[in-house]
mmCIF file of C-alpha atoms in Angstrom:
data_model
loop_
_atom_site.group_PDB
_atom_site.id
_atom_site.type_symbol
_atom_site.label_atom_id
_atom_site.label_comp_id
_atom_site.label_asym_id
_atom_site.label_seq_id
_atom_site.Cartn_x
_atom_site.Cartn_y
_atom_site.Cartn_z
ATOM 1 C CA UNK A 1 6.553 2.020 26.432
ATOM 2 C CA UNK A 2 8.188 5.497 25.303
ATOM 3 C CA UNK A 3 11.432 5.351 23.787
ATOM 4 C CA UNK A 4 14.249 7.356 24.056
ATOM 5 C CA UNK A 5 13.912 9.128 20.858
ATOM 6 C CA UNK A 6 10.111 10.255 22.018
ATOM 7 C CA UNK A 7 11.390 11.023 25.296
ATOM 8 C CA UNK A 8 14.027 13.721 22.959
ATOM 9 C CA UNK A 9 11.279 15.022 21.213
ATOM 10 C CA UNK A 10 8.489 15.467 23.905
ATOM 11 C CA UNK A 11 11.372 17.503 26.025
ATOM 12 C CA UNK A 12 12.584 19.416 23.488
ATOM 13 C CA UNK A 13 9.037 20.929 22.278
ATOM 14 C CA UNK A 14 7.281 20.994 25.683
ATOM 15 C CA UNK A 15 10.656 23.018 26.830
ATOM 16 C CA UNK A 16 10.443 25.712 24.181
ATOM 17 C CA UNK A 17 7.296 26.583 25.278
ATOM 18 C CA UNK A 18 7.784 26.574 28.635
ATOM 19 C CA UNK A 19 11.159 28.064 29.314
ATOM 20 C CA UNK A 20 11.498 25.476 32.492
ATOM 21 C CA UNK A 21 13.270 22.005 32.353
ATOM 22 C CA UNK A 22 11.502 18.812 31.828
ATOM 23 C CA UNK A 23 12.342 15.590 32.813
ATOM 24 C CA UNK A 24 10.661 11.958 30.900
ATOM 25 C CA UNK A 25 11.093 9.089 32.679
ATOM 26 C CA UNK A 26 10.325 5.476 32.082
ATOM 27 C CA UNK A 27 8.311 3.224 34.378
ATOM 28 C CA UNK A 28 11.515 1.800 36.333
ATOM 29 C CA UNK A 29 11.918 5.469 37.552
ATOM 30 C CA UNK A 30 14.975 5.951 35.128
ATOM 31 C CA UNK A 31 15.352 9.312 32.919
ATOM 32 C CA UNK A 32 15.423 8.580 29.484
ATOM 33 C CA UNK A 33 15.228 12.581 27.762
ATOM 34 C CA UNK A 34 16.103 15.717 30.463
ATOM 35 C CA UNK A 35 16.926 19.447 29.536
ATOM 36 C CA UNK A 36 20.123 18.611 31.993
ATOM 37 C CA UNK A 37 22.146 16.170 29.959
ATOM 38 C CA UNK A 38 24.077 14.897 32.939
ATOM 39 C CA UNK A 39 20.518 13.648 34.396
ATOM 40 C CA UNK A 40 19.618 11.190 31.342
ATOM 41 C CA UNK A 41 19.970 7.080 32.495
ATOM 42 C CA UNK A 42 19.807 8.136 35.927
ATOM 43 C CA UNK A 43 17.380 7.028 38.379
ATOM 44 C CA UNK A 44 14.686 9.182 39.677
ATOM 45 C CA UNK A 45 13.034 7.829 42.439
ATOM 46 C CA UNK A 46 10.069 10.427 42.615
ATOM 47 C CA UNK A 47 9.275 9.064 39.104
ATOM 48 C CA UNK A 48 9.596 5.252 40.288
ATOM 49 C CA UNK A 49 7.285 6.186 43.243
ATOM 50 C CA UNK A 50 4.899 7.967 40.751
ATOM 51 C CA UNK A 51 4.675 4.860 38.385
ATOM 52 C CA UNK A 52 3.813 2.840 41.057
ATOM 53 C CA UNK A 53 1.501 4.793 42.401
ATOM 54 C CA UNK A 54 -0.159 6.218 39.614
ATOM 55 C CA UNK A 55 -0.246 9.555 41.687
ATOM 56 C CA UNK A 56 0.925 12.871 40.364
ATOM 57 C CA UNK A 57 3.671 13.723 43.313
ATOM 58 C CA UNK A 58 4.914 17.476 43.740
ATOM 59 C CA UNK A 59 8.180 17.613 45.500
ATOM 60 C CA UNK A 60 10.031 20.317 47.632
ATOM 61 C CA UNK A 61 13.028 21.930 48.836
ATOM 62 C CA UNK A 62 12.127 20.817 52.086
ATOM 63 C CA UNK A 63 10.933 17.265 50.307
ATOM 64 C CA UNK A 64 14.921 16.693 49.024
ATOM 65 C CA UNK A 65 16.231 14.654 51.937
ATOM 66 C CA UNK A 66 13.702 11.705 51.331
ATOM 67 C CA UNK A 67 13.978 11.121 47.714
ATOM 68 C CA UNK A 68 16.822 10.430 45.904
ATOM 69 C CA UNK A 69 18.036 11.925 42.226
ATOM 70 C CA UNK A 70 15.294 14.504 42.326
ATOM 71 C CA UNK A 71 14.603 17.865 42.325
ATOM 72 C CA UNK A 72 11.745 19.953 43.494
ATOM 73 C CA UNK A 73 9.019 19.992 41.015
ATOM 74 C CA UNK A 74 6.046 18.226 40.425
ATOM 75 C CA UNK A 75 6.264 14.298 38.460
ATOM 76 C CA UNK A 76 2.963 13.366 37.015
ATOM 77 C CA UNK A 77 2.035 9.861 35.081
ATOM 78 C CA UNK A 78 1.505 9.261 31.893
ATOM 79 C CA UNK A 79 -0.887 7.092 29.999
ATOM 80 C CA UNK A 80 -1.562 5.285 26.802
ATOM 81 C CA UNK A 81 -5.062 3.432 26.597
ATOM 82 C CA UNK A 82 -4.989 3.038 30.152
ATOM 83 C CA UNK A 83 -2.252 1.933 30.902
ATOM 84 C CA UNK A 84 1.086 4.197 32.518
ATOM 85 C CA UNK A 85 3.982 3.948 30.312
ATOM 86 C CA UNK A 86 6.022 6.710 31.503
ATOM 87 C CA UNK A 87 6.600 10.061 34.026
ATOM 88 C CA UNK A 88 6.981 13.380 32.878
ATOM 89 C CA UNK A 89 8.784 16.138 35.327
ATOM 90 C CA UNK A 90 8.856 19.750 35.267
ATOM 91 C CA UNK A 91 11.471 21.124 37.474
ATOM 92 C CA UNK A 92 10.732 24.146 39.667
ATOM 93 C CA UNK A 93 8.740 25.387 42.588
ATOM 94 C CA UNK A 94 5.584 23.397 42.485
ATOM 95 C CA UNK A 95 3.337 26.216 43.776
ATOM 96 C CA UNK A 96 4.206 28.188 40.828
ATOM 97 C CA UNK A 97 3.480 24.602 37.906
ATOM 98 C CA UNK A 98 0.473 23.762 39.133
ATOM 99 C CA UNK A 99 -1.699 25.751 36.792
ATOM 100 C CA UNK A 100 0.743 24.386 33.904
ATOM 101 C CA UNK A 101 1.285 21.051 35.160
ATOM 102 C CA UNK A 102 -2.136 19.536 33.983
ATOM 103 C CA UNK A 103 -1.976 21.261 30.822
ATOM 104 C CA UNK A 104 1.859 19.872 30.151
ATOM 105 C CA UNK A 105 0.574 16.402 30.997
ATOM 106 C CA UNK A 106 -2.441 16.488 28.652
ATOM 107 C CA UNK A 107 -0.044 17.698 25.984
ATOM 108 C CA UNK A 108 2.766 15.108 26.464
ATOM 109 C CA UNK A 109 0.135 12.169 26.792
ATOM 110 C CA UNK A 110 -1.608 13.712 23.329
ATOM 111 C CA UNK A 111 2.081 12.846 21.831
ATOM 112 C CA UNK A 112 2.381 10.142 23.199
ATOM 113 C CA UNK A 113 -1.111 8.577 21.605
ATOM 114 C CA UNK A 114 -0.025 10.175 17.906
ATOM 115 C CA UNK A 115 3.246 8.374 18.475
ATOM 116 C CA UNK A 116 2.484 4.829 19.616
ATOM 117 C CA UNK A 117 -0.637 5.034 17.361
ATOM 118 C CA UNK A 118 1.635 5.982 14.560
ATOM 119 C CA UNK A 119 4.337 3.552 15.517
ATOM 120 C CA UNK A 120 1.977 0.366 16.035
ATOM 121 C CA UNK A 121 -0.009 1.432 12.381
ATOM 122 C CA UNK A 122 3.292 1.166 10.310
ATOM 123 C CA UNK A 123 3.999 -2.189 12.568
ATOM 124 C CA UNK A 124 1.444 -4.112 11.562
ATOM 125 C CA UNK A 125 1.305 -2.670 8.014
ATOM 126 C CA UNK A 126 5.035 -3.876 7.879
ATOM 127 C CA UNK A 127 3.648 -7.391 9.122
ATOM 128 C CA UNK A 128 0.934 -7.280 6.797
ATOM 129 C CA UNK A 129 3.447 -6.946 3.659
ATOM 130 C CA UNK A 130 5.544 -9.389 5.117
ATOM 131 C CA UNK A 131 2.578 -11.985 5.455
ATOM 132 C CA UNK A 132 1.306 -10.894 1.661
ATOM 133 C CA UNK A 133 4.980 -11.793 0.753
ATOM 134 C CA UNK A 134 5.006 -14.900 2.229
ATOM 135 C CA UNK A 135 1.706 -15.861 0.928
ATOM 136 C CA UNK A 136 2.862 -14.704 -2.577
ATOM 137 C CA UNK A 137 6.400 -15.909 -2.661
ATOM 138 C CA UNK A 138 4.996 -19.904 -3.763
ATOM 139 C CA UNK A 139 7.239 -21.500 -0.471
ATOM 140 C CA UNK A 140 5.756 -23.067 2.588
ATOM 141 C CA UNK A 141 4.594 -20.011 5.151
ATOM 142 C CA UNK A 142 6.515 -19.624 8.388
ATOM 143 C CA UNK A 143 4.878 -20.178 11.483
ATOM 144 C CA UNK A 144 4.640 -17.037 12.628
ATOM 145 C CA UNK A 145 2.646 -16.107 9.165
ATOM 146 C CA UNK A 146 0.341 -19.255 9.922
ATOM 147 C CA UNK A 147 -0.417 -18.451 13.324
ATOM 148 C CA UNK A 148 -1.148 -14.445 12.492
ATOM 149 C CA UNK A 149 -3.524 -15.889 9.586
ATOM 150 C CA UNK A 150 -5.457 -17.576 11.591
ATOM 151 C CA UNK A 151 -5.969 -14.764 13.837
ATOM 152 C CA UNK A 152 -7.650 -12.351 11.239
ATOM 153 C CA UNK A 153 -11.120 -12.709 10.865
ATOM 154 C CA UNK A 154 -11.983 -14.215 8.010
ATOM 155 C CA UNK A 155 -15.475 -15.128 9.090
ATOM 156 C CA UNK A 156 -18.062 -14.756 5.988
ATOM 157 C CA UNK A 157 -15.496 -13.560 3.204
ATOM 158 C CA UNK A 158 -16.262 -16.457 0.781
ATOM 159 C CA UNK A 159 -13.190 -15.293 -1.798
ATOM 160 C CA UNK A 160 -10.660 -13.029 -2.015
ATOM 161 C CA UNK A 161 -8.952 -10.859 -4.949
ATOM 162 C CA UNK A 162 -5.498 -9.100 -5.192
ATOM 163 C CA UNK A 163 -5.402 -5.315 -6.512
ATOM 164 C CA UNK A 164 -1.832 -4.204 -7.839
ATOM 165 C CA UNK A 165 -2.002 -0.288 -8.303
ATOM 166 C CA UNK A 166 0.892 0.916 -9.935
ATOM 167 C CA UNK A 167 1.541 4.305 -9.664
ATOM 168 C CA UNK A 168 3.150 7.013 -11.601
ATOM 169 C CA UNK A 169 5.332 8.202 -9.258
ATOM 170 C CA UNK A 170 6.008 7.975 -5.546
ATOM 171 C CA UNK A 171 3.221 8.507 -3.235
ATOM 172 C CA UNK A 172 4.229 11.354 -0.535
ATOM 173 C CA UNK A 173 3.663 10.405 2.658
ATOM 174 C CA UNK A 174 2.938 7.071 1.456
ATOM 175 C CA UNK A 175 0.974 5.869 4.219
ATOM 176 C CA UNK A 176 -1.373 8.524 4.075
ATOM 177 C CA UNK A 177 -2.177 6.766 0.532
ATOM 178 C CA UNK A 178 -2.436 3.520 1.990
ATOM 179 C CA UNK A 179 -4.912 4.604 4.775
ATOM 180 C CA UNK A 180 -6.868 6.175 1.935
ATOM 181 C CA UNK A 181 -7.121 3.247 -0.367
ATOM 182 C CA UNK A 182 -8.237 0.636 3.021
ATOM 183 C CA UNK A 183 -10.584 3.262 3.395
ATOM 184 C CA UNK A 184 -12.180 3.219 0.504
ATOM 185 C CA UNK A 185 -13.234 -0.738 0.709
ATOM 186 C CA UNK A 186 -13.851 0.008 4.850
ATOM 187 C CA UNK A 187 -14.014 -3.798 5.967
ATOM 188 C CA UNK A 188 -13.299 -5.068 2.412
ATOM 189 C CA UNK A 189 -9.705 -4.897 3.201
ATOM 190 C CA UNK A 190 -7.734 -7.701 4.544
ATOM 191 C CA UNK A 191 -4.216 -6.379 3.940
ATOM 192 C CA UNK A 192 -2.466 -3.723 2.427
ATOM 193 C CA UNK A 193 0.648 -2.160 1.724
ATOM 194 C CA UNK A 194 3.537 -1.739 -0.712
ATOM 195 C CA UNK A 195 4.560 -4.573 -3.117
ATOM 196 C CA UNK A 196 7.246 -2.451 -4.855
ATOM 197 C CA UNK A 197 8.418 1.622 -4.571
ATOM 198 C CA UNK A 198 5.665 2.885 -6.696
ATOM 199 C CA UNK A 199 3.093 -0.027 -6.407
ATOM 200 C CA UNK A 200 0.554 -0.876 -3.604
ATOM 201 C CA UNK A 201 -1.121 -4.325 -3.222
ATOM 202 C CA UNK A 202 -4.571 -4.541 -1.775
ATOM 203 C CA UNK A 203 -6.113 -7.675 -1.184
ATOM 204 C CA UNK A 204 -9.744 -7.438 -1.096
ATOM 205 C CA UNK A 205 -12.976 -10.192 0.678
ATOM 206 C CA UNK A 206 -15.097 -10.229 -2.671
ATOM 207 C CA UNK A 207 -18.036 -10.596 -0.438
ATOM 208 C CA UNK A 208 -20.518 -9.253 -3.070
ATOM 209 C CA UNK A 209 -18.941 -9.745 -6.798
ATOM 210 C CA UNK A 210 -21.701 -8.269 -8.270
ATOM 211 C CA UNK A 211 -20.432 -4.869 -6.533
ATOM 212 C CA UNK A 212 -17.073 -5.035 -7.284
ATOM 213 C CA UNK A 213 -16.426 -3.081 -10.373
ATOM 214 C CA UNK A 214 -18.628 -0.217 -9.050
ATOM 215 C CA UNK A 215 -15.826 -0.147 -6.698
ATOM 216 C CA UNK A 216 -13.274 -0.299 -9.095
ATOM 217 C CA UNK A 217 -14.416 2.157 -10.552
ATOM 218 C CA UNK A 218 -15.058 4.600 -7.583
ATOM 219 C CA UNK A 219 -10.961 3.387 -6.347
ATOM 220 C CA UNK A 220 -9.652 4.245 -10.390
ATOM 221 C CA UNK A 221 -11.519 8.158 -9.852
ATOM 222 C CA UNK A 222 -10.044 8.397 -6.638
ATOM 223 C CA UNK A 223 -6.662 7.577 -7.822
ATOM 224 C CA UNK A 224 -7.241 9.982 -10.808
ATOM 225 C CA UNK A 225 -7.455 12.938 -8.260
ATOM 226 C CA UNK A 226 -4.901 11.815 -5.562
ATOM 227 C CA UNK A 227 -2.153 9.330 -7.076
ATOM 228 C CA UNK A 228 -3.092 8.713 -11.010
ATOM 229 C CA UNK A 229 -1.927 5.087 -11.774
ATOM 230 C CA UNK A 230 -3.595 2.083 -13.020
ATOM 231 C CA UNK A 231 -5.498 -0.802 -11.195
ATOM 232 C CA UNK A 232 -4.855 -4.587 -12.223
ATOM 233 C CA UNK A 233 -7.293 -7.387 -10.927
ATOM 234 C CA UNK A 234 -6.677 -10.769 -10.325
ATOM 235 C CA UNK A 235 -9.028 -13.321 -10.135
ATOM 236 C CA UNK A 236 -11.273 -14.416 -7.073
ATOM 237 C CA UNK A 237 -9.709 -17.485 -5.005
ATOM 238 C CA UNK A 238 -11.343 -19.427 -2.609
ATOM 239 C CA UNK A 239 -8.812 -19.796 0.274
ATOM 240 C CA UNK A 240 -6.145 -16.938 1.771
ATOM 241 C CA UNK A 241 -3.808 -19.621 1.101
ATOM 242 C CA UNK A 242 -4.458 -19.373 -2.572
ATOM 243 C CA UNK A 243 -3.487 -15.799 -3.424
ATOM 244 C CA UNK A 244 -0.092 -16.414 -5.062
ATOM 245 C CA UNK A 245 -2.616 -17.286 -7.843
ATOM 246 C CA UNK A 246 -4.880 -14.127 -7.366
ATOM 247 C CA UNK A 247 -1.754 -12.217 -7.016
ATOM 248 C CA UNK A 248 0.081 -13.616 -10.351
ATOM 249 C CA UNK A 249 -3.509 -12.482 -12.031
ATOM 250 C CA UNK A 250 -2.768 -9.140 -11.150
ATOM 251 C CA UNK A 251 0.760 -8.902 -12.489
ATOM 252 C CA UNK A 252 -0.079 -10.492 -15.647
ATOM 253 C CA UNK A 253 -2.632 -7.290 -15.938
ATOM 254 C CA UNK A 254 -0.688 -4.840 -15.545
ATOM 255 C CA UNK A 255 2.419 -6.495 -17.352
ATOM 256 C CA UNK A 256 0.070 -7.606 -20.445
ATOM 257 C CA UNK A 257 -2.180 -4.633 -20.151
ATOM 258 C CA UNK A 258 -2.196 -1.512 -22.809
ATOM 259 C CA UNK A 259 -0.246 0.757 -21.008
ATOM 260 C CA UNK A 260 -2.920 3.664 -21.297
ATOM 261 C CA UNK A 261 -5.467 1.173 -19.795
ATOM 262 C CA UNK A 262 -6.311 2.137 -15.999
ATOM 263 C CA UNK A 263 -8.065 -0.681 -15.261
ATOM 264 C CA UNK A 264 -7.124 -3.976 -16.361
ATOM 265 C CA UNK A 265 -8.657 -7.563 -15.603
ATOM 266 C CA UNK A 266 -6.653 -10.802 -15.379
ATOM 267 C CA UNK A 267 -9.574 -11.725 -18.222
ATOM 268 C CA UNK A 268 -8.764 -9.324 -20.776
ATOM 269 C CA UNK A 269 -5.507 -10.485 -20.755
ATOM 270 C CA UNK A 270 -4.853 -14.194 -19.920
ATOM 271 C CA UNK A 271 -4.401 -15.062 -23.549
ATOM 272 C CA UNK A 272 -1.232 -12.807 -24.137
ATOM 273 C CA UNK A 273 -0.128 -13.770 -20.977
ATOM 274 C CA UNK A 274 -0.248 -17.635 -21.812
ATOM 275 C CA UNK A 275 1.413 -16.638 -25.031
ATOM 276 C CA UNK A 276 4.155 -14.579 -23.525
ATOM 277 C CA UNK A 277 4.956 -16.957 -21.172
ATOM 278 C CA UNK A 278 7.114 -18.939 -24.158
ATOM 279 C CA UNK A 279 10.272 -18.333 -24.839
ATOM 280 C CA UNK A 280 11.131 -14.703 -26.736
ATOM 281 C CA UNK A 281 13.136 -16.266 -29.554
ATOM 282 C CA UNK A 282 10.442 -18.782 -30.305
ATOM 283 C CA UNK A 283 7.669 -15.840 -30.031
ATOM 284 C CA UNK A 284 10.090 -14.049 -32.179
ATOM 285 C CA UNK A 285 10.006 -16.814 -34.883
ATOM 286 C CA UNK A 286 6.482 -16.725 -34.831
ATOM 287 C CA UNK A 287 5.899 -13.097 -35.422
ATOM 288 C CA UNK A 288 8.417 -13.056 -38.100
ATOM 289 C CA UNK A 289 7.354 -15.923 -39.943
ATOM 290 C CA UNK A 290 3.811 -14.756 -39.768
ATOM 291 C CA UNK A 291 3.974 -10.511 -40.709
ATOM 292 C CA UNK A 292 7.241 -11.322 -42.918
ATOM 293 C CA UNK A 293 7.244 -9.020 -45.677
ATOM 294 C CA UNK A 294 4.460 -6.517 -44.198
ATOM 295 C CA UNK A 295 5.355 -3.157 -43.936
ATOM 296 C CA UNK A 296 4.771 -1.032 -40.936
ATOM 297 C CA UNK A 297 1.905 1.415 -42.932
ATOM 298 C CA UNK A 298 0.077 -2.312 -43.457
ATOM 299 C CA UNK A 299 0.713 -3.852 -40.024
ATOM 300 C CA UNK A 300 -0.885 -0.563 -38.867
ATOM 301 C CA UNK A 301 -4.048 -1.610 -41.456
ATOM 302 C CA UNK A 302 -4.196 -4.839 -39.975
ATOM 303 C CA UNK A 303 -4.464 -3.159 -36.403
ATOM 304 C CA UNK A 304 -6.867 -1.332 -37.120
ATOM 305 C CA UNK A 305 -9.246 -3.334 -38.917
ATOM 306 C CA UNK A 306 -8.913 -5.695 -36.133
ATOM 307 C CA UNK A 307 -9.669 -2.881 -33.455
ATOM 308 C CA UNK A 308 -12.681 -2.497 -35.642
ATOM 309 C CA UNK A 309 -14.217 -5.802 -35.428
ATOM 310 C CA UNK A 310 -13.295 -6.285 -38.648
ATOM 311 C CA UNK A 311 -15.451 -3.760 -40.405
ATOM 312 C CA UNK A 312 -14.414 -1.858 -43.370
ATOM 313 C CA UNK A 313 -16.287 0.908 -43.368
ATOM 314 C CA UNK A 314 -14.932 1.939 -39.313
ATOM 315 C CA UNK A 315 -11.353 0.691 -40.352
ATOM 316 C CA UNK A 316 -11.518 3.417 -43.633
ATOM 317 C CA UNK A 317 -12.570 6.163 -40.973
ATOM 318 C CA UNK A 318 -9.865 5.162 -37.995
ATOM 319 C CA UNK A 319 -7.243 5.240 -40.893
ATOM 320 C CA UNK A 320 -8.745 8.470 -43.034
ATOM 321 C CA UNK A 321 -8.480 6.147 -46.135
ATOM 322 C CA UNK A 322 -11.034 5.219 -48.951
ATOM 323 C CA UNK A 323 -12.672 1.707 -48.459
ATOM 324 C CA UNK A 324 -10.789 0.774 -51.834
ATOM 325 C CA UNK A 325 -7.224 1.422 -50.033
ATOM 326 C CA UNK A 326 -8.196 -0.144 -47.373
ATOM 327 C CA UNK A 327 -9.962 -3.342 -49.997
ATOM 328 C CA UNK A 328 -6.426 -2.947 -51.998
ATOM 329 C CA UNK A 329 -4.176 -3.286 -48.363
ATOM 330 C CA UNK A 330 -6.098 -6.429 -47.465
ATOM 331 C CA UNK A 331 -5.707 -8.444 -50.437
ATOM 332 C CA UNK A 332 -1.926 -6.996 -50.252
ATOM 333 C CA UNK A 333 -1.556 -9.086 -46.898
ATOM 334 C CA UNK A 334 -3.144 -11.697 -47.975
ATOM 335 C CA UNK A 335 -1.154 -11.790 -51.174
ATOM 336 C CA UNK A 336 1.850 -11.280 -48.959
ATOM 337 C CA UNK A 337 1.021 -13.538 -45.820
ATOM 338 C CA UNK A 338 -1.077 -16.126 -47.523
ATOM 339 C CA UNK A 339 -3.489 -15.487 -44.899
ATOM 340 C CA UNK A 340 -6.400 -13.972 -45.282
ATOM 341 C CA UNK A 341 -7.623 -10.953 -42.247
ATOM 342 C CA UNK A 342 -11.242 -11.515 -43.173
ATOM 343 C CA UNK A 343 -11.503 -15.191 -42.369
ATOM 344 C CA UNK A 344 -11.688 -16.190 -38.942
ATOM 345 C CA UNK A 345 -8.509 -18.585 -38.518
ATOM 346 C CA UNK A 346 -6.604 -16.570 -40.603
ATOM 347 C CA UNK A 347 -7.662 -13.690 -38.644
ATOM 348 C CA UNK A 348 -6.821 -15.291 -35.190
ATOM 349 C CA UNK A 349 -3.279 -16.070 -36.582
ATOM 350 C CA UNK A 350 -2.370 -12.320 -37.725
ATOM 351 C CA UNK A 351 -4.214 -10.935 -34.693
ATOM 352 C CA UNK A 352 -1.935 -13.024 -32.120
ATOM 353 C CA UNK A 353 1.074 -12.271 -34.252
ATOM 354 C CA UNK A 354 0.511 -8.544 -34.073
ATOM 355 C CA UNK A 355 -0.517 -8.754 -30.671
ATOM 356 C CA UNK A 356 3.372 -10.699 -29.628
ATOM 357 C CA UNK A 357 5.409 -9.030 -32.346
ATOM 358 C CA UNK A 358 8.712 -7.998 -30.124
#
């Protein structure tokens, strides 16, 4: 069906080309946009005859008497997939439209297709982020939500994964970002949209796992060129119905995530994410009970030689120091701490305390 506002729009440009009023008229015959204002939401029943007929009908002067609201011209139908969803008029003597007429037609149906096309891709991208909300939100799923899942075709997608991609700024348009990113996994897709302003959720049939990070990878250089942002990746679950879980992955990796890492599995970091999940003032008596009385030059030493798999000789070189400094800083901390950073449970004690430190 057209509405009013595309009936506005289709009158207004057709008529600047064309110097000649236009009429648009919805099945039941009635105008809904006219270059005459006092003509709109009144019934035209050359319009009402066309939609029934399906006929383009030319009307005049000498046609007046039989039909009533019109004037001469010629009223032609319009289609979308098939099917008639309005009349478009172009008032005037119809010996002198007919070379136009077909050409206005073609033109207002083309409009017509961009618009409903348009209009039913943001509708059931606005369902689809209101059934990934649902399915995310942890309460029972409405039926409405139930009934649409059951729909989609899950037929042969064994598990399914939630992308986050949070983006730097604003996409602009943000569909057209959307339709890029679906395209990119083709039939991978099951849903998309946006989660928050400058984040979009894409939850993904992990048909082939194996394939999966060359995908990744592929999405992350596409964003790089288009939208630069990161990716976070829950894990695989098992059922639709399951994707709260997938989902919460995902926010954990990008929430836990070093923020200059682009593409972050749940995996890499599930243990800070267990660990921040306690409360900050008992994470904050950790971390101060453990790096109490380290200064910030040897909490720095610490980082380092843990981002160096503990190795003394890449440590020296990350921190442009001699091996003895760094030899000298150790048994500092250790002095300090009690702990030592070159034994393994000492080690995993400092590491998480660094790693938590508010």
């Amino acid at each position: 069906m057209i509405t009013r506002q595309l009936a506005e729009e289709i009158v207004e440009q057709t008529m600047i080309r064309l110097n000649r009023n236009l009429n648009v008229m919805d099945p039941n015959g009635m105008i809904l946009a006219s270059g005459e204002s006092e003509r709109i939401e009144k019934i035209h029943e050359g319009a009402a005859h066309v939609a029934r007929s399906g006929e383009t009908l030319s009307i005049t002067e000498a046609d007046l008497a039989e039909w009533h609201g019109v004037k001469p011209g010629i009223n032609m139908p319009i289609h979308f997939q098939g099917k008639l969803v309005g009349v478009i008029g172009i008032t005037g003597n119809p010996e002198e439209l007919t070379e136009i007429s077909t050409l206005v037609q073609l033109t207002t149906e083309m409009m017509v297709h961009q618009s409903l096309i348009t209009s039913h891709i943001e509708w059931n991208r606005k369902r689809n982020e209101l059934i990934f909300e649902e399915l995310t939100s942890g309460k029972p799923l409405s039926a409405a939500v139930h009934e649409r899942i059951f729909q989609m075709d899950f037929e042969g997608k064994m598990s399914f994964v939630t992308l986050l991609i949070e983006l730097k700024k604003p996409p602009s348009p943000s569909h057209r970002i959307i339709e890029q990113l679906e395209g990119h996994f083709q039939k991978q897709t099951v849903v998309a949209g946006h989660s928050q302003l400058n984040e979009i959720f894409l939850l993904v049939a992990n048909e082939e796992p194996s394939l999966m990070e060359e995908e990744l990878y592929g999405l992350l250089h596409f964003l790089q060129k288009s939208a630069p942002g990161r990716i976070g990746v829950g894990v695989a679950v098992d059922s639709i119905f399951d994707i709260r879980t997938s989902y919460l992955a995902a926010r954990n990796a990008l929430d836990f995530g070093a923020p200059g890492q682009q593409l972050v599995y749940f995996e890499d970091v599930e243990l800070m994410a267990l660990l921040k999940r306690n409360p900050q003032d008992d994470l904050a008596k950790f971390t101060g009970r453990i790096l109490a009385g380290l200064s910030e030059p040897l909490c720095e030493t610490l980082t380092a030689y843990f981002a160096s798999n503990k190795s003394h000789t890449e440590t020296a070189d990350r921190l442009k120091i001699h091996r003895h400094t760094l030899s000298y800083r150790l048994k500092k901390i250790l002095d300090i701490t009690g702990l030592d950073p070159s034994e393994f449970q000492d080690a995993v004690v400092l590491h998480l305390a660094l790693a938590i430190r508010i």
